[in-house]
């Protein structure tokens, strides 16, 4: 053929039309998601994000929806994180486990696990329902587990006896000419699929908890002063009493708060709450965590309207441990700090029956007004009138709602079942070949599966049983003759 001969097709395929159909595109996406390397990358990214979430401080649930308190919290975090604070906050790293980045990666990982599972299920189904029954002759010489023996009995009789014994001991048998395929636990490899589904369920539980749940580790209640639970629950909780006992060395022995939970003015739950005995109702859990002293304050604005009538828990201490303090937001963006002497401290400038107050304007670090209040004496501080009513105990609770917990436990149950199915009850396969040989009937059994001492004993017992039965049959035949 000359070089001038016209060509009618693309020799290299580069000029072929490109298939960009939706089906092919979706198939490519599916292939990407069930790719093991892609799944491994997602697992590593999830691990890195989780590690960052553990290392970095996370925003407490109590400041959610409050820009002023969030700004104050970020300012405090900036003292340790530094100039990275705005960037990390914009990326959502201070609320990592409910951030868009983390939830997106979790969603991709869940999709990858689902794709891997659906890709493997047809393979498992085929192995369970339509196993490969025929093997080459050489297989019986190279398989990991193999055995052979010779008998004088005919081929069909020998095969039938072995098949009958295998069925009697729980094996599925699929005859194939002069041999057979035998197995046990054919459906248990689906345990891997069950374990994969379990991971998705567990991740779903964590996502539900991150999105629909909350956790407040500093939910304080001044004794005798009700407080709204918030978070859209509609509940009001009150600590009606508190008792604490101590060991001889002064260490706390037990502390218990009497909690009453109300909804619409009606009591819906009531309990003595200890450290390991939380009050639980409607998905909410109140755990006793700590306690201390609060300053009960009344605050009115310039118009005489009461803007605060309750306790301010003095739950923090200064670095030298001489003072305790707490804060509460007021109207107009003001923040009130109440300061008292720590237990046993006298040279603080704050006498018994007094508290010091400082009024700040938003995030400012310098107070706009300060004063020393005597108990029961109204005092003008800035644009407010403050009255220190009395000291009162407060109890600190860990308040949480974790709707994903039942989902996570269900996932763990599936994981345990799937793992046990896979690890302790393996799919055990055995091929049988019975053929004529010069010295009699040759029986060959072999399995390519990983060495399993239990299955090896099972095959050994099977060979011993059928050998004994064949020998006994042969003896009876000889006697009859």
Short mmCIF file of C-alpha atoms in Angstrom, two decimals:
data_model
loop_
_atom_site.label_atom_id
_atom_site.label_comp_id
_atom_site.label_asym_id
_atom_site.label_seq_id
_atom_site.Cartn_x
_atom_site.Cartn_y
_atom_site.Cartn_z
CA UNK A 1 0.00 0.00 0.00
CA UNK A 2 1.40 3.40 -0.99
CA UNK A 3 1.57 6.43 1.24
CA UNK A 4 -1.03 8.09 -0.99
CA UNK A 5 -3.73 5.63 -0.04
CA UNK A 6 -6.48 7.55 1.78
CA UNK A 7 -7.10 6.59 5.42
CA UNK A 8 -10.67 6.12 6.53
CA UNK A 9 -10.27 5.92 10.33
CA UNK A 10 -8.29 7.35 13.22
CA UNK A 11 -5.27 5.15 13.75
CA UNK A 12 -4.49 6.38 17.25
CA UNK A 13 -8.02 6.95 18.48
CA UNK A 14 -7.39 10.61 19.29
CA UNK A 15 -10.00 11.74 16.80
CA UNK A 16 -12.68 9.47 18.24
CA UNK A 17 -15.66 11.32 19.76
CA UNK A 18 -15.31 11.81 23.52
CA UNK A 19 -17.97 10.08 25.60
CA UNK A 20 -19.20 12.65 28.12
CA UNK A 21 -22.58 11.11 28.78
CA UNK A 22 -24.05 11.50 32.30
CA UNK A 23 -23.83 7.73 32.83
CA UNK A 24 -20.10 7.69 32.08
CA UNK A 25 -19.53 10.75 34.28
CA UNK A 26 -21.38 9.16 37.20
CA UNK A 27 -19.50 5.91 36.66
CA UNK A 28 -16.23 7.84 36.91
CA UNK A 29 -17.33 9.49 40.15
CA UNK A 30 -18.37 6.11 41.54
CA UNK A 31 -15.01 4.60 40.54
CA UNK A 32 -13.22 7.44 42.34
CA UNK A 33 -15.18 6.96 45.54
CA UNK A 34 -14.64 3.20 45.75
CA UNK A 35 -10.93 3.64 45.03
CA UNK A 36 -8.95 2.56 48.11
CA UNK A 37 -6.34 5.30 47.71
CA UNK A 38 -9.05 7.98 47.67
CA UNK A 39 -10.63 6.49 50.78
CA UNK A 40 -7.26 6.42 52.55
CA UNK A 41 -6.69 10.10 51.76
CA UNK A 42 -10.10 10.97 53.22
CA UNK A 43 -9.33 8.97 56.37
CA UNK A 44 -6.03 10.82 56.79
CA UNK A 45 -7.69 14.22 56.25
CA UNK A 46 -10.38 13.34 58.80
CA UNK A 47 -7.69 12.33 61.28
CA UNK A 48 -5.77 15.58 60.76
CA UNK A 49 -8.89 17.72 61.20
CA UNK A 50 -9.86 15.78 64.34
CA UNK A 51 -6.35 16.26 65.73
CA UNK A 52 -6.57 20.01 65.08
CA UNK A 53 -9.98 20.08 66.77
CA UNK A 54 -8.50 18.42 69.85
CA UNK A 55 -5.48 20.73 69.98
CA UNK A 56 -7.31 24.02 69.47
CA UNK A 57 -9.78 25.41 72.03
CA UNK A 58 -13.37 24.95 70.92
CA UNK A 59 -16.10 27.55 71.36
CA UNK A 60 -18.39 26.67 74.27
CA UNK A 61 -22.02 26.17 73.35
CA UNK A 62 -23.04 28.87 75.83
CA UNK A 63 -21.72 31.66 73.58
CA UNK A 64 -23.42 30.47 70.40
CA UNK A 65 -25.56 33.22 68.90
CA UNK A 66 -23.99 35.91 71.11
CA UNK A 67 -21.56 38.00 69.00
CA UNK A 68 -20.30 39.98 71.99
CA UNK A 69 -19.41 36.92 74.04
CA UNK A 70 -17.86 35.25 71.00
CA UNK A 71 -15.69 38.31 70.38
CA UNK A 72 -14.60 38.31 74.02
CA UNK A 73 -13.80 34.60 73.81
CA UNK A 74 -11.74 35.07 70.63
CA UNK A 75 -9.83 37.90 72.28
CA UNK A 76 -8.95 35.57 75.13
CA UNK A 77 -7.92 32.79 72.72
CA UNK A 78 -5.71 35.23 70.79
CA UNK A 79 -3.36 35.42 73.78
CA UNK A 80 -2.29 31.82 73.07
CA UNK A 81 -3.02 31.35 69.35
CA UNK A 82 -1.79 34.77 68.28
CA UNK A 83 -2.33 36.33 64.86
CA UNK A 84 -3.74 33.11 63.44
CA UNK A 85 -6.95 33.62 65.45
CA UNK A 86 -9.00 35.43 62.72
CA UNK A 87 -7.92 32.93 60.06
CA UNK A 88 -8.65 29.88 62.19
CA UNK A 89 -11.99 31.36 63.20
CA UNK A 90 -12.92 32.04 59.56
CA UNK A 91 -12.07 28.43 58.68
CA UNK A 92 -14.29 27.22 61.52
CA UNK A 93 -11.44 25.51 63.38
CA UNK A 94 -12.68 26.80 66.76
CA UNK A 95 -15.92 24.88 66.19
CA UNK A 96 -14.23 22.11 64.24
CA UNK A 97 -16.66 19.27 64.73
CA UNK A 98 -19.61 21.27 63.43
CA UNK A 99 -17.67 23.24 60.79
CA UNK A 100 -18.44 23.07 57.08
CA UNK A 101 -14.95 21.73 56.33
CA UNK A 102 -15.19 18.85 58.81
CA UNK A 103 -18.76 17.92 57.89
CA UNK A 104 -17.88 17.99 54.19
CA UNK A 105 -14.93 15.64 54.67
CA UNK A 106 -17.07 13.37 56.85
CA UNK A 107 -19.71 13.32 54.12
CA UNK A 108 -17.13 12.43 51.47
CA UNK A 109 -15.72 9.69 53.69
CA UNK A 110 -19.19 8.27 54.29
CA UNK A 111 -19.84 8.33 50.53
CA UNK A 112 -16.52 6.55 49.94
CA UNK A 113 -17.35 3.84 52.46
CA UNK A 114 -20.80 3.36 50.92
CA UNK A 115 -19.27 3.15 47.43
CA UNK A 116 -16.69 0.59 48.57
CA UNK A 117 -19.43 -1.45 50.23
CA UNK A 118 -21.77 -1.42 47.24
CA UNK A 119 -18.83 -2.27 44.96
CA UNK A 120 -17.94 -5.30 47.07
CA UNK A 121 -21.43 -6.65 47.77
CA UNK A 122 -21.91 -8.17 44.26
CA UNK A 123 -18.58 -9.99 44.69
CA UNK A 124 -19.64 -11.35 48.07
CA UNK A 125 -23.05 -12.29 46.69
CA UNK A 126 -21.52 -14.19 43.78
CA UNK A 127 -19.14 -16.03 46.11
CA UNK A 128 -22.02 -17.01 48.39
CA UNK A 129 -24.70 -17.85 45.83
CA UNK A 130 -22.71 -18.91 42.77
CA UNK A 131 -19.29 -20.13 43.94
CA UNK A 132 -16.61 -21.27 41.53
CA UNK A 133 -17.02 -25.04 41.72
CA UNK A 134 -14.47 -26.25 39.17
CA UNK A 135 -10.73 -26.09 39.61
CA UNK A 136 -7.79 -27.37 37.63
CA UNK A 137 -6.08 -30.65 38.50
CA UNK A 138 -2.91 -28.82 39.53
CA UNK A 139 -4.88 -26.96 42.20
CA UNK A 140 -4.87 -30.09 44.39
CA UNK A 141 -1.06 -30.11 44.30
CA UNK A 142 -0.40 -26.46 45.21
CA UNK A 143 -3.27 -25.37 47.49
CA UNK A 144 -2.37 -24.19 50.99
CA UNK A 145 -4.44 -26.87 52.65
CA UNK A 146 -4.44 -30.19 50.82
CA UNK A 147 -4.75 -33.86 51.60
CA UNK A 148 -5.14 -37.11 49.67
CA UNK A 149 -5.61 -40.79 50.29
CA UNK A 150 -6.38 -43.96 48.31
CA UNK A 151 -9.22 -46.39 48.90
CA UNK A 152 -10.36 -49.61 47.29
CA UNK A 153 -13.99 -48.52 47.10
CA UNK A 154 -15.54 -47.36 43.80
CA UNK A 155 -15.44 -43.69 42.80
CA UNK A 156 -19.17 -42.97 43.13
CA UNK A 157 -19.51 -44.77 46.45
CA UNK A 158 -16.51 -42.92 47.86
CA UNK A 159 -17.74 -39.54 46.68
CA UNK A 160 -21.27 -40.13 48.03
CA UNK A 161 -19.93 -41.18 51.43
CA UNK A 162 -17.73 -38.06 51.71
CA UNK A 163 -20.55 -35.77 50.57
CA UNK A 164 -22.98 -37.31 53.05
CA UNK A 165 -20.53 -36.89 55.94
CA UNK A 166 -19.80 -33.27 54.96
CA UNK A 167 -23.49 -32.40 54.87
CA UNK A 168 -24.03 -34.10 58.20
CA UNK A 169 -21.39 -31.80 59.71
CA UNK A 170 -22.89 -28.54 58.43
CA UNK A 171 -21.23 -28.07 55.07
CA UNK A 172 -23.00 -26.93 51.94
CA UNK A 173 -22.22 -29.32 49.09
CA UNK A 174 -22.47 -28.57 45.36
CA UNK A 175 -21.69 -31.78 43.39
CA UNK A 176 -19.66 -31.38 40.22
CA UNK A 177 -19.01 -34.54 38.24
CA UNK A 178 -16.61 -36.78 40.15
CA UNK A 179 -15.98 -34.10 42.72
CA UNK A 180 -17.78 -31.46 44.72
CA UNK A 181 -17.48 -27.97 46.12
CA UNK A 182 -18.09 -27.76 49.88
CA UNK A 183 -18.15 -24.78 52.23
CA UNK A 184 -19.31 -23.43 55.59
CA UNK A 185 -20.29 -19.91 56.68
CA UNK A 186 -20.89 -18.78 53.11
CA UNK A 187 -22.78 -15.65 54.20
CA UNK A 188 -20.43 -14.51 56.94
CA UNK A 189 -18.09 -12.54 54.62
CA UNK A 190 -20.96 -10.04 54.50
CA UNK A 191 -19.69 -9.07 57.94
CA UNK A 192 -17.20 -6.78 56.18
CA UNK A 193 -20.10 -4.95 54.52
CA UNK A 194 -21.87 -4.76 57.87
CA UNK A 195 -18.75 -3.27 59.49
CA UNK A 196 -18.50 -0.69 56.70
CA UNK A 197 -22.15 0.25 57.21
CA UNK A 198 -21.42 0.51 60.94
CA UNK A 199 -18.77 3.17 60.31
CA UNK A 200 -21.26 5.20 58.28
CA UNK A 201 -23.87 4.88 61.05
CA UNK A 202 -21.34 5.96 63.69
CA UNK A 203 -20.31 8.98 61.61
CA UNK A 204 -23.97 9.85 61.09
CA UNK A 205 -24.46 9.75 64.86
CA UNK A 206 -21.56 12.13 65.44
CA UNK A 207 -22.85 14.48 62.75
CA UNK A 208 -26.34 14.48 64.29
CA UNK A 209 -24.82 15.30 67.69
CA UNK A 210 -22.66 18.07 66.20
CA UNK A 211 -25.52 19.70 64.30
CA UNK A 212 -28.54 19.09 66.53
CA UNK A 213 -26.83 18.70 69.91
CA UNK A 214 -24.89 20.98 72.23
CA UNK A 215 -22.61 20.82 75.26
CA UNK A 216 -22.17 23.57 77.84
CA UNK A 217 -19.50 22.76 80.41
CA UNK A 218 -20.08 25.91 82.48
CA UNK A 219 -23.82 26.05 83.00
CA UNK A 220 -24.10 27.69 86.41
CA UNK A 221 -27.15 27.87 88.67
CA UNK A 222 -27.34 30.13 91.70
CA UNK A 223 -29.37 28.39 94.39
CA UNK A 224 -32.96 29.62 94.39
CA UNK A 225 -32.72 31.49 91.09
CA UNK A 226 -34.32 29.83 88.03
CA UNK A 227 -32.53 30.03 84.69
CA UNK A 228 -33.64 29.35 81.14
CA UNK A 229 -31.91 26.36 79.58
CA UNK A 230 -31.95 28.06 76.17
CA UNK A 231 -30.99 26.40 72.87
CA UNK A 232 -34.64 26.51 71.84
CA UNK A 233 -35.67 23.94 74.46
CA UNK A 234 -38.29 26.04 76.29
CA UNK A 235 -37.16 24.59 79.64
CA UNK A 236 -36.40 26.49 82.85
CA UNK A 237 -34.20 24.86 85.49
CA UNK A 238 -33.72 25.77 89.13
CA UNK A 239 -31.39 24.50 91.83
CA UNK A 240 -33.56 24.62 94.94
CA UNK A 241 -30.87 23.37 97.30
CA UNK A 242 -27.24 22.32 97.56
CA UNK A 243 -25.30 20.21 100.06
CA UNK A 244 -21.60 19.45 100.22
CA UNK A 245 -19.61 17.23 102.58
CA UNK A 246 -15.85 16.93 103.05
CA UNK A 247 -13.21 14.47 104.17
CA UNK A 248 -11.10 15.18 107.26
CA UNK A 249 -8.33 16.62 105.06
CA UNK A 250 -10.76 19.15 103.56
CA UNK A 251 -11.18 17.50 100.17
CA UNK A 252 -14.76 17.39 98.81
CA UNK A 253 -16.45 14.09 99.63
CA UNK A 254 -19.84 14.57 98.04
CA UNK A 255 -21.87 17.42 96.64
CA UNK A 256 -25.44 17.21 95.51
CA UNK A 257 -27.83 19.73 93.96
CA UNK A 258 -31.62 19.53 94.09
CA UNK A 259 -32.69 20.30 90.52
CA UNK A 260 -36.19 21.08 89.27
CA UNK A 261 -36.86 21.23 85.53
CA UNK A 262 -39.97 23.07 84.38
CA UNK A 263 -41.73 23.58 81.07
CA UNK A 264 -44.49 26.15 80.76
CA UNK A 265 -44.56 26.54 84.54
CA UNK A 266 -45.12 22.81 85.11
CA UNK A 267 -42.51 20.60 86.77
CA UNK A 268 -41.44 17.90 84.31
CA UNK A 269 -38.45 16.46 86.18
CA UNK A 270 -36.94 16.66 89.64
CA UNK A 271 -33.87 14.91 91.03
CA UNK A 272 -30.90 15.05 93.38
CA UNK A 273 -27.97 15.43 90.99
CA UNK A 274 -24.52 14.10 91.83
CA UNK A 275 -21.38 13.73 89.73
CA UNK A 276 -22.35 10.29 88.45
CA UNK A 277 -26.12 10.68 88.76
CA UNK A 278 -27.25 13.23 86.15
CA UNK A 279 -30.80 14.43 85.63
CA UNK A 280 -32.02 13.29 82.24
CA UNK A 281 -35.18 14.46 80.51
CA UNK A 282 -36.23 15.09 76.93
CA UNK A 283 -32.74 14.43 75.61
CA UNK A 284 -31.16 16.89 78.07
CA UNK A 285 -28.65 15.79 80.68
CA UNK A 286 -27.47 17.84 83.67
CA UNK A 287 -24.21 16.57 85.21
CA UNK A 288 -22.95 17.95 88.52
CA UNK A 289 -19.44 19.31 87.87
CA UNK A 290 -18.35 21.97 90.40
CA UNK A 291 -19.66 24.52 92.89
CA UNK A 292 -18.76 27.79 94.57
CA UNK A 293 -20.06 31.14 95.80
CA UNK A 294 -22.18 33.57 93.80
CA UNK A 295 -23.02 37.21 94.43
CA UNK A 296 -26.75 37.84 94.16
CA UNK A 297 -27.14 41.18 92.40
CA UNK A 298 -29.96 43.54 91.45
CA UNK A 299 -29.21 45.93 88.59
CA UNK A 300 -31.50 48.68 87.28
CA UNK A 301 -30.90 51.03 84.37
CA UNK A 302 -31.42 54.80 84.25
CA UNK A 303 -35.17 54.36 83.68
CA UNK A 304 -35.50 52.16 86.75
CA UNK A 305 -36.06 48.97 84.77
CA UNK A 306 -34.55 45.87 86.32
CA UNK A 307 -31.99 44.41 83.89
CA UNK A 308 -30.55 41.81 86.28
CA UNK A 309 -31.99 40.08 89.31
CA UNK A 310 -30.01 36.96 90.03
CA UNK A 311 -26.70 35.45 90.94
CA UNK A 312 -23.34 36.13 89.35
CA UNK A 313 -21.23 33.01 90.04
CA UNK A 314 -17.68 33.90 91.10
CA UNK A 315 -16.36 30.90 89.20
CA UNK A 316 -12.92 32.13 88.13
CA UNK A 317 -9.83 32.98 90.14
CA UNK A 318 -7.01 35.42 89.56
CA UNK A 319 -3.54 34.01 88.92
CA UNK A 320 -2.46 34.65 92.53
CA UNK A 321 -5.62 32.91 93.81
CA UNK A 322 -6.51 35.84 96.08
CA UNK A 323 -9.65 36.96 94.24
CA UNK A 324 -12.60 35.24 92.62
CA UNK A 325 -14.75 36.84 89.95
CA UNK A 326 -17.55 36.36 87.48
CA UNK A 327 -19.19 38.40 84.76
CA UNK A 328 -22.58 38.92 83.19
CA UNK A 329 -23.65 40.91 80.10
CA UNK A 330 -25.95 43.90 80.62
CA UNK A 331 -27.96 46.03 78.21
CA UNK A 332 -26.25 48.44 75.86
CA UNK A 333 -23.29 46.14 75.27
CA UNK A 334 -21.99 46.60 78.80
CA UNK A 335 -20.35 43.76 80.75
CA UNK A 336 -20.44 43.68 84.56
CA UNK A 337 -17.62 42.01 86.50
CA UNK A 338 -18.22 41.13 90.15
CA UNK A 339 -15.12 40.47 92.27
CA UNK A 340 -14.85 38.96 95.74
CA UNK A 341 -12.15 37.72 98.10
CA UNK A 342 -11.17 34.08 97.72
CA UNK A 343 -11.75 31.76 100.67
CA UNK A 344 -9.30 32.54 103.48
CA UNK A 345 -7.99 35.74 101.87
CA UNK A 346 -8.24 38.94 103.95
CA UNK A 347 -5.70 41.45 102.59
CA UNK A 348 -7.53 42.08 99.32
CA UNK A 349 -9.19 45.41 100.02
CA UNK A 350 -12.59 43.72 99.91
CA UNK A 351 -14.06 43.24 103.37
CA UNK A 352 -16.61 40.57 104.35
CA UNK A 353 -20.04 41.69 103.16
CA UNK A 354 -18.56 43.58 100.22
CA UNK A 355 -17.91 42.96 96.53
CA UNK A 356 -16.06 45.02 93.99
CA UNK A 357 -17.71 45.71 90.65
CA UNK A 358 -16.23 46.83 87.35
CA UNK A 359 -18.27 47.95 84.36
CA UNK A 360 -16.79 47.46 80.89
CA UNK A 361 -17.93 48.68 77.51
CA UNK A 362 -18.06 45.60 75.29
CA UNK A 363 -14.59 44.24 74.55
CA UNK A 364 -12.74 47.09 76.23
CA UNK A 365 -9.97 46.14 78.65
CA UNK A 366 -10.31 49.26 80.81
CA UNK A 367 -13.42 49.64 82.99
CA UNK A 368 -15.66 52.66 82.42
CA UNK A 369 -16.73 52.58 86.08
CA UNK A 370 -15.78 50.75 89.25
CA UNK A 371 -17.06 50.68 92.80
CA UNK A 372 -16.97 48.80 96.09
CA UNK A 373 -20.47 47.69 97.12
CA UNK A 374 -21.70 47.09 100.65
CA UNK A 375 -24.32 44.41 101.07
CA UNK A 376 -27.86 45.83 100.76
CA UNK A 377 -26.76 49.33 99.71
CA UNK A 378 -27.83 50.52 96.21
CA UNK A 379 -24.91 52.21 94.47
CA UNK A 380 -24.75 54.11 91.18
CA UNK A 381 -22.13 52.65 88.86
CA UNK A 382 -22.03 54.29 85.47
CA UNK A 383 -25.54 54.36 84.00
CA UNK A 384 -26.75 51.57 86.31
CA UNK A 385 -27.75 51.22 89.93
CA UNK A 386 -26.30 48.10 91.53
CA UNK A 387 -27.28 46.37 94.75
CA UNK A 388 -25.27 43.53 96.30
CA UNK A 389 -28.09 41.52 97.90
CA UNK A 390 -26.18 38.63 99.51
CA UNK A 391 -23.83 35.74 98.94
CA UNK A 392 -25.31 32.44 97.82
CA UNK A 393 -23.95 29.09 96.72
CA UNK A 394 -23.99 28.15 93.07
CA UNK A 395 -23.63 24.81 91.36
CA UNK A 396 -21.83 24.33 88.06
CA UNK A 397 -23.34 21.84 85.63
CA UNK A 398 -22.31 20.20 82.40
CA UNK A 399 -25.41 20.58 80.28
CA UNK A 400 -25.60 18.54 77.12
CA UNK A 401 -27.99 17.25 74.54
CA UNK A 402 -26.62 14.43 72.43
CA UNK A 403 -29.31 13.12 70.06
CA UNK A 404 -26.74 11.11 68.12
CA UNK A 405 -25.86 8.83 71.05
CA UNK A 406 -28.42 6.08 70.22
CA UNK A 407 -27.26 6.16 66.60
CA UNK A 408 -23.62 5.80 67.65
CA UNK A 409 -24.43 2.86 69.94
CA UNK A 410 -26.37 1.18 67.12
CA UNK A 411 -23.33 1.67 64.88
CA UNK A 412 -21.02 0.14 67.48
CA UNK A 413 -23.36 -2.86 67.79
CA UNK A 414 -23.24 -3.35 64.01
CA UNK A 415 -19.45 -3.01 64.12
CA UNK A 416 -19.12 -5.69 66.80
CA UNK A 417 -21.42 -8.07 64.93
CA UNK A 418 -19.68 -7.45 61.60
CA UNK A 419 -16.21 -7.84 63.11
CA UNK A 420 -17.15 -11.10 64.85
CA UNK A 421 -18.67 -12.44 61.63
CA UNK A 422 -15.47 -11.68 59.74
CA UNK A 423 -12.85 -12.60 62.33
CA UNK A 424 -14.28 -15.62 64.13
CA UNK A 425 -16.45 -17.32 61.51
CA UNK A 426 -14.53 -17.28 58.25
CA UNK A 427 -15.90 -18.59 55.00
CA UNK A 428 -14.34 -22.06 54.81
CA UNK A 429 -14.12 -23.66 51.34
CA UNK A 430 -13.05 -27.14 50.33
CA UNK A 431 -12.85 -28.73 46.88
CA UNK A 432 -13.17 -32.50 46.51
CA UNK A 433 -11.97 -34.64 43.60
CA UNK A 434 -12.50 -38.41 43.46
CA UNK A 435 -10.86 -40.20 40.53
CA UNK A 436 -9.62 -43.59 39.46
CA UNK A 437 -5.95 -44.34 39.99
CA UNK A 438 -3.78 -47.34 39.24
CA UNK A 439 -3.82 -48.49 42.86
CA UNK A 440 -7.54 -47.79 43.49
CA UNK A 441 -9.65 -44.67 43.98
CA UNK A 442 -7.76 -41.45 44.66
CA UNK A 443 -9.44 -38.93 46.98
CA UNK A 444 -8.09 -35.36 46.89
CA UNK A 445 -9.24 -32.42 49.02
CA UNK A 446 -7.83 -28.90 48.92
CA UNK A 447 -8.55 -25.34 50.03
CA UNK A 448 -6.77 -22.11 48.99
CA UNK A 449 -7.92 -20.19 52.06
CA UNK A 450 -5.62 -18.76 54.70
CA UNK A 451 -4.37 -21.27 57.24
CA UNK A 452 -6.93 -21.78 59.96
CA UNK A 453 -6.15 -24.29 62.70
CA UNK A 454 -9.84 -24.88 63.36
CA UNK A 455 -10.62 -25.62 59.71
CA UNK A 456 -7.48 -27.77 59.42
CA UNK A 457 -8.72 -29.90 62.31
CA UNK A 458 -12.16 -30.07 60.70
CA UNK A 459 -10.69 -31.38 57.43
CA UNK A 460 -8.44 -33.81 59.29
CA UNK A 461 -11.42 -35.17 61.23
CA UNK A 462 -13.41 -35.43 58.00
CA UNK A 463 -10.65 -37.47 56.35
CA UNK A 464 -10.31 -39.73 59.39
CA UNK A 465 -14.06 -40.36 59.55
CA UNK A 466 -14.51 -41.19 55.87
CA UNK A 467 -11.30 -43.25 55.81
CA UNK A 468 -12.56 -45.29 58.73
CA UNK A 469 -15.98 -45.73 57.12
CA UNK A 470 -14.44 -46.74 53.79
CA UNK A 471 -12.13 -49.21 55.50
CA UNK A 472 -15.03 -50.69 57.46
CA UNK A 473 -17.09 -50.98 54.28
CA UNK A 474 -14.18 -52.68 52.56
CA UNK A 475 -13.84 -55.17 55.43
CA UNK A 476 -17.54 -56.01 55.30
CA UNK A 477 -17.30 -56.61 51.56
CA UNK A 478 -14.30 -58.90 52.07
CA UNK A 479 -16.14 -60.86 54.79
CA UNK A 480 -19.21 -61.24 52.60
CA UNK A 481 -17.05 -62.53 49.77
#
